[in-house]
Coordinates of C-alpha atoms and ligand atoms in Angstrom, one line a residue:
M5 CA 0.3 27.2 2.7
V6 CA -0.3 23.6 3.6
H7 CA -1.8 21.0 1.3
F8 CA -3.2 17.9 2.9
T9 CA -2.8 15.5 0.0
G10 CA -4.0 11.9 -0.5
A11 CA -1.1 9.7 -1.7
G12 CA -3.4 6.9 -3.0
P13 CA -3.3 3.3 -1.8
G14 CA 0.3 2.4 -2.8
A15 CA 1.1 2.1 -6.5
K16 CA 3.0 5.2 -7.4
D17 CA 0.9 5.9 -10.5
L18 CA -2.3 5.9 -8.5
I19 CA -2.1 9.5 -7.4
T20 CA -4.1 12.3 -8.9
L21 CA -2.6 14.8 -11.3
R22 CA -3.2 17.5 -8.7
A23 CA -1.3 15.5 -6.0
L24 CA 1.6 15.0 -8.5
R25 CA 1.8 18.8 -9.1
L26 CA 1.6 19.6 -5.4
I27 CA 4.4 17.1 -4.7
E28 CA 6.6 18.4 -7.6
N29 CA 6.2 22.0 -6.3
A30 CA 6.5 21.3 -2.5
D31 CA 9.3 22.9 -0.5
V32 CA 8.5 20.6 2.5
I33 CA 6.8 17.2 2.6
I34 CA 5.6 15.5 5.7
Y35 CA 4.5 12.0 4.8
A36 CA 2.8 9.2 6.7
G37 CA 5.8 6.9 6.6
S38 CA 4.1 3.8 7.9
L39 CA 1.9 3.5 4.7
V40 CA 2.9 6.0 2.0
N41 CA 4.9 4.4 -0.8
E42 CA 8.3 6.1 -0.7
E43 CA 8.6 5.9 -4.5
I44 CA 6.1 8.7 -4.6
L45 CA 8.7 10.9 -2.9
G46 CA 10.7 10.5 -6.1
Y47 CA 8.4 13.1 -7.7
A48 CA 9.6 15.7 -5.2
R49 CA 12.3 18.3 -6.0
K50 CA 15.8 17.4 -5.0
D51 CA 16.0 20.2 -2.5
C52 CA 12.6 19.4 -0.9
R53 CA 12.8 18.9 2.9
I54 CA 11.2 15.6 3.7
Y55 CA 9.9 14.4 7.1
N56 CA 8.5 11.0 8.0
S57 CA 5.6 11.6 10.4
A58 CA 5.7 8.0 11.7
H59 CA 8.4 9.2 14.1
M60 CA 6.8 12.6 15.0
T61 CA 4.2 13.8 17.5
L62 CA 1.4 16.2 16.5
E63 CA 3.4 19.0 18.1
Q64 CA 6.5 18.2 16.1
I65 CA 4.4 18.1 12.8
I66 CA 2.9 21.5 13.6
S67 CA 6.3 23.0 14.5
V68 CA 7.8 21.9 11.1
I69 CA 4.8 23.5 9.4
E70 CA 5.1 26.7 11.4
K71 CA 8.8 27.0 10.5
A72 CA 8.0 26.4 6.8
E73 CA 5.3 29.1 7.0
S74 CA 7.7 31.6 8.6
E75 CA 10.0 31.1 5.6
G76 CA 7.1 31.5 3.1
L77 CA 7.3 27.8 2.0
D78 CA 4.7 25.4 0.7
T79 CA 4.2 22.2 2.7
V80 CA 2.5 19.0 1.5
R81 CA 1.1 16.8 4.2
L82 CA 1.0 13.5 2.4
Q83 CA -1.5 11.0 3.8
T84 CA -2.2 7.5 2.7
G85 CA -5.2 6.7 0.5
D86 CA -7.8 9.4 0.8
T87 CA -7.5 12.3 3.3
S88 CA -11.0 11.8 4.7
L89 CA -10.5 8.4 6.3
Y90 CA -8.5 7.5 9.5
G91 CA -5.7 10.0 8.9
A92 CA -6.1 12.3 11.9
I93 CA -6.1 15.4 9.7
G94 CA -8.9 16.8 11.8
E95 CA -6.6 17.6 14.7
Q96 CA -3.9 19.0 12.4
M97 CA -6.4 21.3 10.8
A98 CA -7.6 22.5 14.2
E99 CA -4.0 23.4 15.2
L100 CA -3.5 25.3 11.9
D101 CA -6.8 27.1 12.4
K102 CA -5.6 28.3 15.8
R103 CA -2.4 29.7 14.1
N104 CA -4.3 31.2 11.1
I105 CA -2.3 29.0 8.8
K106 CA -4.0 28.4 5.5
Y107 CA -4.6 24.9 4.1
D108 CA -6.5 23.0 1.5
I109 CA -7.2 19.3 0.8
C110 CA -6.4 17.3 -2.3
P111 CA -8.3 13.9 -2.1
G112 CA -6.8 10.6 -3.1
V113 CA -7.7 7.1 -4.1
S114 CA -8.6 5.3 -0.9
S115 CA -7.3 1.8 -0.2
F116 CA -10.9 0.5 -0.2
C117 CA -11.2 1.5 -3.9
G118 CA -7.8 0.0 -4.7
A119 CA -8.8 -3.2 -2.9
A120 CA -12.1 -3.4 -4.9
A121 CA -10.1 -3.1 -8.2
S122 CA -7.6 -5.8 -7.1
L123 CA -10.5 -8.1 -6.2
G124 CA -12.4 -7.3 -9.4
A125 CA -15.3 -6.6 -7.2
E126 CA -18.3 -4.2 -7.2
Y127 CA -19.3 -3.3 -3.7
T128 CA -22.9 -2.4 -4.7
L129 CA -24.6 -5.2 -6.5
P130 CA -28.3 -4.9 -7.3
G131 CA -30.4 -7.1 -5.0
V132 CA -27.4 -8.0 -2.9
S133 CA -26.1 -4.8 -1.2
Q134 CA -26.6 -1.1 -2.1
S135 CA -24.6 0.2 0.8
V136 CA -21.0 0.1 1.9
I137 CA -20.1 0.4 5.5
I138 CA -16.6 1.7 6.2
C139 CA -15.7 0.9 9.7
R140 CA -13.2 -0.7 12.1
E141 CA -13.1 -3.1 15.0
E142 CA -12.7 -1.5 18.4
G143 CA -9.0 -1.5 19.4
R144 CA -7.0 1.1 21.4
T145 CA -9.3 3.7 19.7
P146 CA -12.8 3.3 21.3
L147 CA -15.8 3.2 19.1
P148 CA -18.6 5.8 19.7
G149 CA -21.9 4.2 20.9
G150 CA -24.0 2.7 18.1
E151 CA -21.0 1.9 15.9
S152 CA -20.0 -1.5 17.2
L153 CA -19.1 -3.9 14.5
K154 CA -21.8 -6.2 15.8
S155 CA -24.5 -3.6 15.3
L156 CA -23.2 -2.6 11.9
A157 CA -23.2 -6.2 10.8
S158 CA -27.0 -6.4 11.4
H159 CA -27.5 -4.5 8.1
K160 CA -25.8 -7.3 6.1
S161 CA -24.5 -4.6 3.7
T162 CA -21.0 -4.8 2.2
M163 CA -18.5 -3.9 5.0
V164 CA -14.9 -2.7 4.5
I165 CA -13.1 -3.0 7.8
F166 CA -10.0 -0.9 8.2
L167 CA -7.3 -1.0 10.9
S168 CA -8.4 -4.4 12.2
S169 CA -6.0 -7.0 10.7
A170 CA -4.6 -7.8 14.2
L171 CA -8.1 -8.2 15.5
S172 CA -9.5 -10.9 13.2
E173 CA -10.8 -13.1 16.1
N174 CA -12.8 -10.1 17.4
V175 CA -14.0 -9.3 13.9
R176 CA -15.3 -12.8 13.4
K177 CA -17.0 -12.7 16.8
S178 CA -18.6 -9.3 16.3
L179 CA -19.9 -10.1 12.8
T180 CA -21.2 -13.5 13.7
E181 CA -23.0 -12.2 16.7
G182 CA -24.3 -9.4 14.5
G183 CA -26.0 -11.9 12.2
Y184 CA -23.7 -12.6 9.4
P185 CA -23.9 -16.4 8.6
P186 CA -20.6 -18.3 9.1
D187 CA -20.3 -19.0 5.3
T188 CA -20.4 -15.2 4.4
P189 CA -17.6 -14.6 1.9
V190 CA -14.7 -12.5 3.1
A191 CA -11.7 -11.1 1.3
V192 CA -8.5 -9.8 2.9
V193 CA -6.4 -7.5 0.8
Y194 CA -2.9 -6.9 2.1
K195 CA -1.1 -3.9 0.6
A196 CA -3.7 -3.3 -2.2
T197 CA -2.0 -2.1 -5.4
W198 CA 1.6 -2.5 -4.0
D199 CA 4.0 -4.9 -5.8
D200 CA 3.8 -7.3 -2.8
E201 CA -0.1 -7.2 -2.6
K202 CA -1.7 -10.4 -1.3
I203 CA -5.3 -11.4 -1.6
L204 CA -7.0 -14.0 0.6
R205 CA -10.5 -15.2 -0.1
T206 CA -12.3 -17.2 2.6
S207 CA -15.5 -17.3 4.7
L208 CA -16.2 -15.6 7.9
D209 CA -15.9 -18.7 10.1
A210 CA -12.3 -19.3 8.8
L211 CA -11.1 -15.7 8.8
P212 CA -8.6 -15.6 11.8
E213 CA -7.0 -18.9 10.9
V214 CA -6.6 -18.0 7.2
M215 CA -5.1 -14.6 8.2
S216 CA -2.7 -16.0 10.7
E217 CA -1.5 -18.8 8.4
A218 CA -0.7 -16.1 5.8
G219 CA 1.0 -14.0 8.5
I220 CA -1.2 -10.9 7.8
E221 CA -1.6 -8.6 10.8
K222 CA -1.2 -5.1 9.3
T223 CA -1.8 -3.0 6.2
A224 CA -4.8 -5.0 5.2
L225 CA -8.5 -4.5 4.6
I226 CA -11.1 -7.1 5.6
I227 CA -14.0 -7.0 3.2
V228 CA -17.2 -8.8 4.0
G229 CA -20.4 -9.5 2.1
R230 CA -22.4 -11.5 -0.4
V231 CA -21.1 -9.1 -3.2
L232 CA -18.0 -11.2 -3.1
D233 CA -20.0 -14.2 -4.3
T234 CA -19.4 -14.7 -8.0
E235 CA -23.0 -15.1 -9.1
L236 CA -24.2 -11.7 -10.4
E237 CA -27.6 -10.3 -10.7
R238 CA -28.2 -8.0 -13.6
S239 CA -28.4 -4.2 -12.8
R240 CA -31.4 -2.2 -13.8
L241 CA -29.2 0.6 -15.2
Y242 CA -28.4 -1.3 -18.4
S243 CA -31.6 -3.3 -18.6
P244 CA -33.6 -2.8 -21.9
D245 CA -36.9 -2.1 -20.0
F246 CA -35.4 0.5 -17.6
T247 CA -35.8 4.2 -18.5
T248 CA -33.1 6.6 -17.4
M249 CA -32.4 10.3 -18.1
F250 CA -30.4 9.3 -21.1
R251 CA -32.2 6.3 -22.5
K252 CA -35.9 5.4 -23.0
G253 CA -36.7 1.8 -21.9
S254 CA -39.1 -0.5 -23.6
K255 CA -41.6 -0.4 -20.6
Ligands
SAH23 N1 -6.7 7.1 4.6 C1 -6.4 5.7 4.3 C2 -6.6 4.8 5.5 C3 -5.6 5.1 6.6 S1 -5.8 4.1 8.0 C4 -7.2 5.3 3.1 O1 -8.1 6.0 2.5 O2 -7.0 4.1 2.6 C5 -4.7 2.8 7.7 C6 -5.4 1.5 7.4 O3 -5.9 1.6 6.1 C7 -4.5 0.2 7.4 O4 -4.5 -0.3 8.7 C8 -5.3 -0.7 6.5 O5 -6.4 -1.2 7.1 C9 -5.8 0.3 5.5 N2 -4.9 0.4 4.3 C10 -4.2 1.5 3.9 N3 -3.5 1.3 2.7 C11 -3.8 0.0 2.4 C12 -3.5 -0.9 1.3 N4 -2.7 -0.4 0.3 N5 -4.0 -2.1 1.3 C13 -4.8 -2.5 2.3 N6 -5.2 -1.8 3.3 C14 -4.7 -0.6 3.4

């Protein structure tokens, strides 16, 4: 059996208990070497066979899994952050379906959650933004129609932009054309929750210059929106006059 498993954003104690047990029991681990913290592999058995998928094609990954299956072994496919975002597990599952190989999925803490914690931010502030758009700038992977950064920017919601650290000029252009004012607060979180994490806070108009000065062009999230302003509006959830399922309010 194959377990697609989220390895969390970086820090080795930011994995779930379920992921820990799967890693401890795995006969074979195929990990996304470009982003998974190798310290997490320290939880594996000494005799576990470990492969770094950064050097492998989809065909090679599937053939390692097929071999493990033929020996009755358990494989953990270790993905960075959470398994549901930008990890290309869809195509791996499709290949496993074709071969009738069973799998399940163990979710993980996504880097966008790790980044919010590092920033001390809440992405959904009352009266500011109640939505978070998870997206990327167009690069070598084309964006389906209607998902351009420019059109998403028109909502002026909180945006978390993945896979775009090397495209900061384009990000600024798309977001500005989409209607974000130049002074919109932006944070860049490089290697959120890792020991060498870096946080930059700036405004949209200065984004590419600030990133290039800090030399950040990979493993970063660009987070955009007024929620990054420090002035907070009070939520209704804990307001004395607001009735919820658990508490009767004064009005
Ligand atoms: N499934 C992952 C995303 C994989 S795509 C998740 O849930 O986080 C790879 C991109 O994720 C990187 O280019 C970067 O934009 C972002 N990323 C992954 N780990 C990160 C981290 N620790 N800090 C900042 N960005 C990270």
